[in-house]
Amino acid sequence: GLRYVGERPLLRLILAAALSEAGRLAEAEESFRMLGGERSEQVPELSAYARHSLRMGEYGKAQAAAGAATERAPDDQYAWALLGLAWR
């Protein structure tokens, strides 16, 4: 459960993404917040948060997260795709 995840960032990311995919958006948001949301330094976290933000209809947050991901990893096609969706 959540107690096991604790401060393990990779498990927290997996949990946040799974919660978002399952439609448990408020719980996912809390897990993403613990990872830094759009202020995270990690590209996988930024991309996952961008996808979650798109699902929530939070296009500004999605654009910020995906934009930060493309700055950190300019060759990351997934981050660019997310950024393109956020712009639409």
PDB file of N, CA and C in Angstrom:
ATOM      1  N   GLY A   1       0.800  -1.176   0.000  1.00  0.00           N
ATOM      2  CA  GLY A   1       0.000   0.000   0.000  1.00  0.00           C
ATOM      3  C   GLY A   1       0.857   1.259   0.000  1.00  0.00           C
ATOM      4  N   LEU A   2       0.228   2.352   0.320  1.00  0.00           N
ATOM      5  CA  LEU A   2       0.906   3.647   0.305  1.00  0.00           C
ATOM      6  C   LEU A   2       2.024   3.722   1.334  1.00  0.00           C
ATOM      7  N   ARG A   3       1.875   3.033   2.460  1.00  0.00           N
ATOM      8  CA  ARG A   3       2.939   3.079   3.472  1.00  0.00           C
ATOM      9  C   ARG A   3       4.236   2.503   2.932  1.00  0.00           C
ATOM     10  N   TYR A   4       4.142   1.470   2.106  1.00  0.00           N
ATOM     11  CA  TYR A   4       5.336   0.850   1.552  1.00  0.00           C
ATOM     12  C   TYR A   4       6.049   1.788   0.580  1.00  0.00           C
ATOM     13  N   VAL A   5       5.301   2.575  -0.155  1.00  0.00           N
ATOM     14  CA  VAL A   5       5.887   3.474  -1.151  1.00  0.00           C
ATOM     15  C   VAL A   5       6.781   4.495  -0.470  1.00  0.00           C
ATOM     16  N   GLY A   6       6.280   5.128   0.575  1.00  0.00           N
ATOM     17  CA  GLY A   6       7.077   6.072   1.352  1.00  0.00           C
ATOM     18  C   GLY A   6       7.870   7.032   0.502  1.00  0.00           C
ATOM     19  N   GLU A   7       9.163   7.076   0.734  1.00  0.00           N
ATOM     20  CA  GLU A   7      10.057   8.010   0.044  1.00  0.00           C
ATOM     21  C   GLU A   7      10.760   7.392  -1.163  1.00  0.00           C
ATOM     22  N   ARG A   8      10.245   6.315  -1.686  1.00  0.00           N
ATOM     23  CA  ARG A   8      10.852   5.655  -2.848  1.00  0.00           C
ATOM     24  C   ARG A   8      10.322   6.319  -4.122  1.00  0.00           C
ATOM     25  N   PRO A   9      11.109   7.200  -4.750  1.00  0.00           N
ATOM     26  CA  PRO A   9      10.602   7.983  -5.884  1.00  0.00           C
ATOM     27  C   PRO A   9      10.104   7.136  -7.060  1.00  0.00           C
ATOM     28  N   LEU A  10      10.807   6.064  -7.397  1.00  0.00           N
ATOM     29  CA  LEU A  10      10.375   5.258  -8.542  1.00  0.00           C
ATOM     30  C   LEU A  10       9.023   4.609  -8.250  1.00  0.00           C
ATOM     31  N   LEU A  11       8.857   4.062  -7.064  1.00  0.00           N
ATOM     32  CA  LEU A  11       7.570   3.472  -6.708  1.00  0.00           C
ATOM     33  C   LEU A  11       6.479   4.528  -6.641  1.00  0.00           C
ATOM     34  N   ARG A  12       6.812   5.706  -6.148  1.00  0.00           N
ATOM     35  CA  ARG A  12       5.835   6.794  -6.080  1.00  0.00           C
ATOM     36  C   ARG A  12       5.400   7.179  -7.498  1.00  0.00           C
ATOM     37  N   LEU A  13       6.353   7.229  -8.441  1.00  0.00           N
ATOM     38  CA  LEU A  13       6.021   7.562  -9.831  1.00  0.00           C
ATOM     39  C   LEU A  13       5.109   6.507 -10.436  1.00  0.00           C
ATOM     40  N   ILE A  14       5.434   5.240 -10.231  1.00  0.00           N
ATOM     41  CA  ILE A  14       4.610   4.157 -10.757  1.00  0.00           C
ATOM     42  C   ILE A  14       3.202   4.224 -10.158  1.00  0.00           C
ATOM     43  N   LEU A  15       3.134   4.462  -8.860  1.00  0.00           N
ATOM     44  CA  LEU A  15       1.836   4.575  -8.190  1.00  0.00           C
ATOM     45  C   LEU A  15       1.038   5.755  -8.740  1.00  0.00           C
ATOM     46  N   ALA A  16       1.677   6.905  -8.865  1.00  0.00           N
ATOM     47  CA  ALA A  16       0.988   8.101  -9.359  1.00  0.00           C
ATOM     48  C   ALA A  16       0.438   7.872 -10.759  1.00  0.00           C
ATOM     49  N   ALA A  17       1.247   7.298 -11.633  1.00  0.00           N
ATOM     50  CA  ALA A  17       0.809   7.047 -13.008  1.00  0.00           C
ATOM     51  C   ALA A  17      -0.336   6.039 -13.025  1.00  0.00           C
ATOM     52  N   ALA A  18      -0.250   4.992 -12.213  1.00  0.00           N
ATOM     53  CA  ALA A  18      -1.311   3.979 -12.172  1.00  0.00           C
ATOM     54  C   ALA A  18      -2.613   4.568 -11.629  1.00  0.00           C
ATOM     55  N   LEU A  19      -2.511   5.384 -10.592  1.00  0.00           N
ATOM     56  CA  LEU A  19      -3.704   6.024 -10.041  1.00  0.00           C
ATOM     57  C   LEU A  19      -4.365   6.927 -11.078  1.00  0.00           C
ATOM     58  N   SER A  20      -3.552   7.664 -11.816  1.00  0.00           N
ATOM     59  CA  SER A  20      -4.084   8.548 -12.848  1.00  0.00           C
ATOM     60  C   SER A  20      -4.781   7.736 -13.942  1.00  0.00           C
ATOM     61  N   GLU A  21      -4.129   6.679 -14.405  1.00  0.00           N
ATOM     62  CA  GLU A  21      -4.720   5.825 -15.450  1.00  0.00           C
ATOM     63  C   GLU A  21      -6.028   5.201 -14.978  1.00  0.00           C
ATOM     64  N   ALA A  22      -6.127   4.920 -13.679  1.00  0.00           N
ATOM     65  CA  ALA A  22      -7.329   4.292 -13.120  1.00  0.00           C
ATOM     66  C   ALA A  22      -8.437   5.303 -12.834  1.00  0.00           C
ATOM     67  N   GLY A  23      -8.156   6.581 -13.081  1.00  0.00           N
ATOM     68  CA  GLY A  23      -9.165   7.606 -12.850  1.00  0.00           C
ATOM     69  C   GLY A  23      -9.231   8.099 -11.415  1.00  0.00           C
ATOM     70  N   ARG A  24      -8.280   7.703 -10.607  1.00  0.00           N
ATOM     71  CA  ARG A  24      -8.224   8.157  -9.214  1.00  0.00           C
ATOM     72  C   ARG A  24      -7.346   9.408  -9.179  1.00  0.00           C
ATOM     73  N   LEU A  25      -7.887  10.466  -9.780  1.00  0.00           N
ATOM     74  CA  LEU A  25      -7.106  11.657 -10.095  1.00  0.00           C
ATOM     75  C   LEU A  25      -6.639  12.432  -8.874  1.00  0.00           C
ATOM     76  N   ALA A  26      -7.459  12.553  -7.855  1.00  0.00           N
ATOM     77  CA  ALA A  26      -7.052  13.296  -6.656  1.00  0.00           C
ATOM     78  C   ALA A  26      -5.889  12.585  -5.948  1.00  0.00           C
ATOM     79  N   GLU A  27      -5.965  11.265  -5.872  1.00  0.00           N
ATOM     80  CA  GLU A  27      -4.876  10.506  -5.250  1.00  0.00           C
ATOM     81  C   GLU A  27      -3.600  10.603  -6.091  1.00  0.00           C
ATOM     82  N   ALA A  28      -3.770  10.545  -7.408  1.00  0.00           N
ATOM     83  CA  ALA A  28      -2.622  10.668  -8.305  1.00  0.00           C
ATOM     84  C   ALA A  28      -1.977  12.044  -8.150  1.00  0.00           C
ATOM     85  N   GLU A  29      -2.814  13.068  -8.068  1.00  0.00           N
ATOM     86  CA  GLU A  29      -2.296  14.439  -7.916  1.00  0.00           C
ATOM     87  C   GLU A  29      -1.447  14.556  -6.657  1.00  0.00           C
ATOM     88  N   GLU A  30      -1.904  13.953  -5.574  1.00  0.00           N
ATOM     89  CA  GLU A  30      -1.143  13.984  -4.320  1.00  0.00           C
ATOM     90  C   GLU A  30       0.207  13.294  -4.485  1.00  0.00           C
ATOM     91  N   SER A  31       0.229  12.154  -5.141  1.00  0.00           N
ATOM     92  CA  SER A  31       1.499  11.456  -5.358  1.00  0.00           C
ATOM     93  C   SER A  31       2.424  12.263  -6.269  1.00  0.00           C
ATOM     94  N   PHE A  32       1.862  12.852  -7.325  1.00  0.00           N
ATOM     95  CA  PHE A  32       2.686  13.681  -8.204  1.00  0.00           C
ATOM     96  C   PHE A  32       3.204  14.916  -7.466  1.00  0.00           C
ATOM     97  N   ARG A  33       2.379  15.477  -6.588  1.00  0.00           N
ATOM     98  CA  ARG A  33       2.819  16.633  -5.809  1.00  0.00           C
ATOM     99  C   ARG A  33       4.037  16.266  -4.959  1.00  0.00           C
ATOM    100  N   MET A  34       4.032  15.069  -4.403  1.00  0.00           N
ATOM    101  CA  MET A  34       5.166  14.617  -3.594  1.00  0.00           C
ATOM    102  C   MET A  34       6.435  14.456  -4.431  1.00  0.00           C
ATOM    103  N   LEU A  35       6.271  14.255  -5.732  1.00  0.00           N
ATOM    104  CA  LEU A  35       7.408  14.136  -6.640  1.00  0.00           C
ATOM    105  C   LEU A  35       7.849  15.486  -7.201  1.00  0.00           C
ATOM    106  N   GLY A  36       7.096  16.533  -6.931  1.00  0.00           N
ATOM    107  CA  GLY A  36       7.458  17.864  -7.406  1.00  0.00           C
ATOM    108  C   GLY A  36       6.572  18.415  -8.495  1.00  0.00           C
ATOM    109  N   GLY A  37       5.650  17.593  -9.015  1.00  0.00           N
ATOM    110  CA  GLY A  37       4.760  18.076 -10.073  1.00  0.00           C
ATOM    111  C   GLY A  37       5.532  18.623 -11.258  1.00  0.00           C
ATOM    112  N   GLU A  38       5.110  19.781 -11.772  1.00  0.00           N
ATOM    113  CA  GLU A  38       5.795  20.365 -12.937  1.00  0.00           C
ATOM    114  C   GLU A  38       7.148  20.970 -12.581  1.00  0.00           C
ATOM    115  N   ARG A  39       7.515  20.972 -11.304  1.00  0.00           N
ATOM    116  CA  ARG A  39       8.830  21.484 -10.878  1.00  0.00           C
ATOM    117  C   ARG A  39       9.861  20.372 -10.668  1.00  0.00           C
ATOM    118  N   SER A  40       9.479  19.147 -10.967  1.00  0.00           N
ATOM    119  CA  SER A  40      10.402  18.027 -10.813  1.00  0.00           C
ATOM    120  C   SER A  40      11.629  18.243 -11.692  1.00  0.00           C
ATOM    121  N   GLU A  41      12.721  17.618 -11.328  1.00  0.00           N
ATOM    122  CA  GLU A  41      13.953  17.688 -12.121  1.00  0.00           C
ATOM    123  C   GLU A  41      14.117  16.475 -13.038  1.00  0.00           C
ATOM    124  N   GLN A  42      13.255  15.476 -12.877  1.00  0.00           N
ATOM    125  CA  GLN A  42      13.394  14.208 -13.596  1.00  0.00           C
ATOM    126  C   GLN A  42      12.447  14.144 -14.793  1.00  0.00           C
ATOM    127  N   VAL A  43      12.979  13.809 -15.957  1.00  0.00           N
ATOM    128  CA  VAL A  43      12.179  13.760 -17.176  1.00  0.00           C
ATOM    129  C   VAL A  43      11.032  12.746 -17.089  1.00  0.00           C
ATOM    130  N   PRO A  44      11.249  11.522 -16.585  1.00  0.00           N
ATOM    131  CA  PRO A  44      10.109  10.593 -16.498  1.00  0.00           C
ATOM    132  C   PRO A  44       8.979  11.128 -15.624  1.00  0.00           C
ATOM    133  N   GLU A  45       9.320  11.776 -14.532  1.00  0.00           N
ATOM    134  CA  GLU A  45       8.308  12.357 -13.647  1.00  0.00           C
ATOM    135  C   GLU A  45       7.579  13.509 -14.340  1.00  0.00           C
ATOM    136  N   LEU A  46       8.334  14.346 -15.042  1.00  0.00           N
ATOM    137  CA  LEU A  46       7.722  15.467 -15.758  1.00  0.00           C
ATOM    138  C   LEU A  46       6.769  14.979 -16.846  1.00  0.00           C
ATOM    139  N   SER A  47       7.190  13.971 -17.589  1.00  0.00           N
ATOM    140  CA  SER A  47       6.335  13.441 -18.658  1.00  0.00           C
ATOM    141  C   SER A  47       5.076  12.802 -18.089  1.00  0.00           C
ATOM    142  N   ALA A  48       5.222  12.032 -17.028  1.00  0.00           N
ATOM    143  CA  ALA A  48       4.054  11.398 -16.407  1.00  0.00           C
ATOM    144  C   ALA A  48       3.108  12.453 -15.848  1.00  0.00           C
ATOM    145  N   TYR A  49       3.675  13.510 -15.262  1.00  0.00           N
ATOM    146  CA  TYR A  49       2.822  14.572 -14.720  1.00  0.00           C
ATOM    147  C   TYR A  49       2.125  15.336 -15.845  1.00  0.00           C
ATOM    148  N   ALA A  50       2.816  15.533 -16.964  1.00  0.00           N
ATOM    149  CA  ALA A  50       2.189  16.195 -18.109  1.00  0.00           C
ATOM    150  C   ALA A  50       1.000  15.384 -18.603  1.00  0.00           C
ATOM    151  N   ARG A  51       1.169  14.082 -18.708  1.00  0.00           N
ATOM    152  CA  ARG A  51       0.062  13.210 -19.151  1.00  0.00           C
ATOM    153  C   ARG A  51      -1.101  13.281 -18.161  1.00  0.00           C
ATOM    154  N   HIS A  52      -0.787  13.213 -16.886  1.00  0.00           N
ATOM    155  CA  HIS A  52      -1.815  13.309 -15.847  1.00  0.00           C
ATOM    156  C   HIS A  52      -2.536  14.660 -15.939  1.00  0.00           C
ATOM    157  N   SER A  53      -1.793  15.726 -16.136  1.00  0.00           N
ATOM    158  CA  SER A  53      -2.389  17.067 -16.220  1.00  0.00           C
ATOM    159  C   SER A  53      -3.312  17.184 -17.428  1.00  0.00           C
ATOM    160  N   LEU A  54      -2.921  16.575 -18.539  1.00  0.00           N
ATOM    161  CA  LEU A  54      -3.806  16.561 -19.711  1.00  0.00           C
ATOM    162  C   LEU A  54      -5.108  15.844 -19.365  1.00  0.00           C
ATOM    163  N   ARG A  55      -4.997  14.737 -18.682  1.00  0.00           N
ATOM    164  CA  ARG A  55      -6.186  13.975 -18.281  1.00  0.00           C
ATOM    165  C   ARG A  55      -7.100  14.816 -17.389  1.00  0.00           C
ATOM    166  N   MET A  56      -6.503  15.664 -16.556  1.00  0.00           N
ATOM    167  CA  MET A  56      -7.264  16.499 -15.629  1.00  0.00           C
ATOM    168  C   MET A  56      -7.804  17.765 -16.307  1.00  0.00           C
ATOM    169  N   GLY A  57      -7.377  18.027 -17.549  1.00  0.00           N
ATOM    170  CA  GLY A  57      -7.784  19.253 -18.224  1.00  0.00           C
ATOM    171  C   GLY A  57      -6.990  20.461 -17.766  1.00  0.00           C
ATOM    172  N   GLU A  58      -5.866  20.231 -17.143  1.00  0.00           N
ATOM    173  CA  GLU A  58      -4.978  21.293 -16.651  1.00  0.00           C
ATOM    174  C   GLU A  58      -3.887  21.529 -17.699  1.00  0.00           C
ATOM    175  N   TYR A  59      -4.246  22.209 -18.764  1.00  0.00           N
ATOM    176  CA  TYR A  59      -3.340  22.334 -19.905  1.00  0.00           C
ATOM    177  C   TYR A  59      -2.122  23.201 -19.614  1.00  0.00           C
ATOM    178  N   GLY A  60      -2.248  24.190 -18.762  1.00  0.00           N
ATOM    179  CA  GLY A  60      -1.097  25.008 -18.389  1.00  0.00           C
ATOM    180  C   GLY A  60      -0.049  24.204 -17.629  1.00  0.00           C
ATOM    181  N   LYS A  61      -0.513  23.375 -16.701  1.00  0.00           N
ATOM    182  CA  LYS A  61       0.410  22.505 -15.964  1.00  0.00           C
ATOM    183  C   LYS A  61       1.052  21.480 -16.896  1.00  0.00           C
ATOM    184  N   ALA A  62       0.251  20.943 -17.808  1.00  0.00           N
ATOM    185  CA  ALA A  62       0.777  19.972 -18.765  1.00  0.00           C
ATOM    186  C   ALA A  62       1.851  20.611 -19.635  1.00  0.00           C
ATOM    187  N   GLN A  63       1.593  21.832 -20.088  1.00  0.00           N
ATOM    188  CA  GLN A  63       2.567  22.535 -20.923  1.00  0.00           C
ATOM    189  C   GLN A  63       3.844  22.815 -20.142  1.00  0.00           C
ATOM    190  N   ALA A  64       3.715  23.231 -18.887  1.00  0.00           N
ATOM    191  CA  ALA A  64       4.901  23.512 -18.066  1.00  0.00           C
ATOM    192  C   ALA A  64       5.736  22.250 -17.854  1.00  0.00           C
ATOM    193  N   ALA A  65       5.072  21.144 -17.526  1.00  0.00           N
ATOM    194  CA  ALA A  65       5.795  19.901 -17.264  1.00  0.00           C
ATOM    195  C   ALA A  65       6.444  19.356 -18.531  1.00  0.00           C
ATOM    196  N   ALA A  66       5.684  19.304 -19.619  1.00  0.00           N
ATOM    197  CA  ALA A  66       6.230  18.785 -20.874  1.00  0.00           C
ATOM    198  C   ALA A  66       7.325  19.705 -21.414  1.00  0.00           C
ATOM    199  N   GLY A  67       7.144  21.011 -21.253  1.00  0.00           N
ATOM    200  CA  GLY A  67       8.183  21.950 -21.681  1.00  0.00           C
ATOM    201  C   GLY A  67       9.475  21.761 -20.913  1.00  0.00           C
ATOM    202  N   ALA A  68       9.361  21.557 -19.614  1.00  0.00           N
ATOM    203  CA  ALA A  68      10.561  21.308 -18.794  1.00  0.00           C
ATOM    204  C   ALA A  68      11.222  19.993 -19.205  1.00  0.00           C
ATOM    205  N   ALA A  69      10.411  18.995 -19.529  1.00  0.00           N
ATOM    206  CA  ALA A  69      10.963  17.708 -19.959  1.00  0.00           C
ATOM    207  C   ALA A  69      11.726  17.858 -21.271  1.00  0.00           C
ATOM    208  N   THR A  70      11.183  18.638 -22.229  1.00  0.00           N
ATOM    209  CA  THR A  70      11.874  18.808 -23.509  1.00  0.00           C
ATOM    210  C   THR A  70      13.147  19.631 -23.356  1.00  0.00           C
ATOM    211  N   GLU A  71      13.176  20.538 -22.394  1.00  0.00           N
ATOM    212  CA  GLU A  71      14.403  21.295 -22.140  1.00  0.00           C
ATOM    213  C   GLU A  71      15.496  20.389 -21.587  1.00  0.00           C
ATOM    214  N   ARG A  72      15.127  19.471 -20.713  1.00  0.00           N
ATOM    215  CA  ARG A  72      16.105  18.575 -20.092  1.00  0.00           C
ATOM    216  C   ARG A  72      16.525  17.439 -21.021  1.00  0.00           C
ATOM    217  N   ALA A  73      15.608  17.034 -21.900  1.00  0.00           N
ATOM    218  CA  ALA A  73      15.880  15.918 -22.814  1.00  0.00           C
ATOM    219  C   ALA A  73      15.321  16.271 -24.193  1.00  0.00           C
ATOM    220  N   PRO A  74      16.054  17.098 -24.960  1.00  0.00           N
ATOM    221  CA  PRO A  74      15.547  17.574 -26.253  1.00  0.00           C
ATOM    222  C   PRO A  74      15.242  16.470 -27.264  1.00  0.00           C
ATOM    223  N   ASP A  75      15.795  15.282 -27.079  1.00  0.00           N
ATOM    224  CA  ASP A  75      15.552  14.176 -28.012  1.00  0.00           C
ATOM    225  C   ASP A  75      14.393  13.273 -27.588  1.00  0.00           C
ATOM    226  N   ASP A  76      13.739  13.601 -26.501  1.00  0.00           N
ATOM    227  CA  ASP A  76      12.659  12.765 -25.966  1.00  0.00           C
ATOM    228  C   ASP A  76      11.374  13.022 -26.755  1.00  0.00           C
ATOM    229  N   GLN A  77      11.064  12.130 -27.679  1.00  0.00           N
ATOM    230  CA  GLN A  77       9.898  12.313 -28.555  1.00  0.00           C
ATOM    231  C   GLN A  77       8.586  12.270 -27.778  1.00  0.00           C
ATOM    232  N   TYR A  78       8.525  11.474 -26.708  1.00  0.00           N
ATOM    233  CA  TYR A  78       7.307  11.394 -25.910  1.00  0.00           C
ATOM    234  C   TYR A  78       7.015  12.747 -25.254  1.00  0.00           C
ATOM    235  N   ALA A  79       8.033  13.383 -24.713  1.00  0.00           N
ATOM    236  CA  ALA A  79       7.841  14.693 -24.085  1.00  0.00           C
ATOM    237  C   ALA A  79       7.362  15.717 -25.119  1.00  0.00           C
ATOM    238  N   TRP A  80       7.925  15.677 -26.325  1.00  0.00           N
ATOM    239  CA  TRP A  80       7.489  16.594 -27.377  1.00  0.00           C
ATOM    240  C   TRP A  80       6.038  16.328 -27.780  1.00  0.00           C
ATOM    241  N   ALA A  81       5.651  15.050 -27.831  1.00  0.00           N
ATOM    242  CA  ALA A  81       4.271  14.721 -28.176  1.00  0.00           C
ATOM    243  C   ALA A  81       3.320  15.274 -27.120  1.00  0.00           C
ATOM    244  N   LEU A  82       3.682  15.135 -25.846  1.00  0.00           N
ATOM    245  CA  LEU A  82       2.858  15.669 -24.766  1.00  0.00           C
ATOM    246  C   LEU A  82       2.764  17.189 -24.854  1.00  0.00           C
ATOM    247  N   LEU A  83       3.873  17.827 -25.162  1.00  0.00           N
ATOM    248  CA  LEU A  83       3.880  19.279 -25.302  1.00  0.00           C
ATOM    249  C   LEU A  83       2.952  19.714 -26.441  1.00  0.00           C
ATOM    250  N   GLY A  84       3.005  18.977 -27.554  1.00  0.00           N
ATOM    251  CA  GLY A  84       2.125  19.278 -28.672  1.00  0.00           C
ATOM    252  C   GLY A  84       0.655  19.138 -28.294  1.00  0.00           C
ATOM    253  N   LEU A  85       0.321  18.118 -27.530  1.00  0.00           N
ATOM    254  CA  LEU A  85      -1.066  17.953 -27.073  1.00  0.00           C
ATOM    255  C   LEU A  85      -1.475  19.088 -26.145  1.00  0.00           C
ATOM    256  N   ALA A  86      -0.573  19.514 -25.297  1.00  0.00           N
ATOM    257  CA  ALA A  86      -0.888  20.606 -24.355  1.00  0.00           C
ATOM    258  C   ALA A  86      -1.125  21.918 -25.107  1.00  0.00           C
ATOM    259  N   TRP A  87      -0.423  22.115 -26.207  1.00  0.00           N
ATOM    260  CA  TRP A  87      -0.590  23.341 -26.989  1.00  0.00           C
ATOM    261  C   TRP A  87      -1.933  23.395 -27.704  1.00  0.00           C
ATOM    262  N   ARG A  88      -2.486  22.230 -28.010  1.00  0.00           N
ATOM    263  CA  ARG A  88      -3.749  22.181 -28.784  1.00  0.00           C
ATOM    264  C   ARG A  88      -4.850  22.638 -27.972  1.00  0.00           C
TER     265      ARG A  88
END
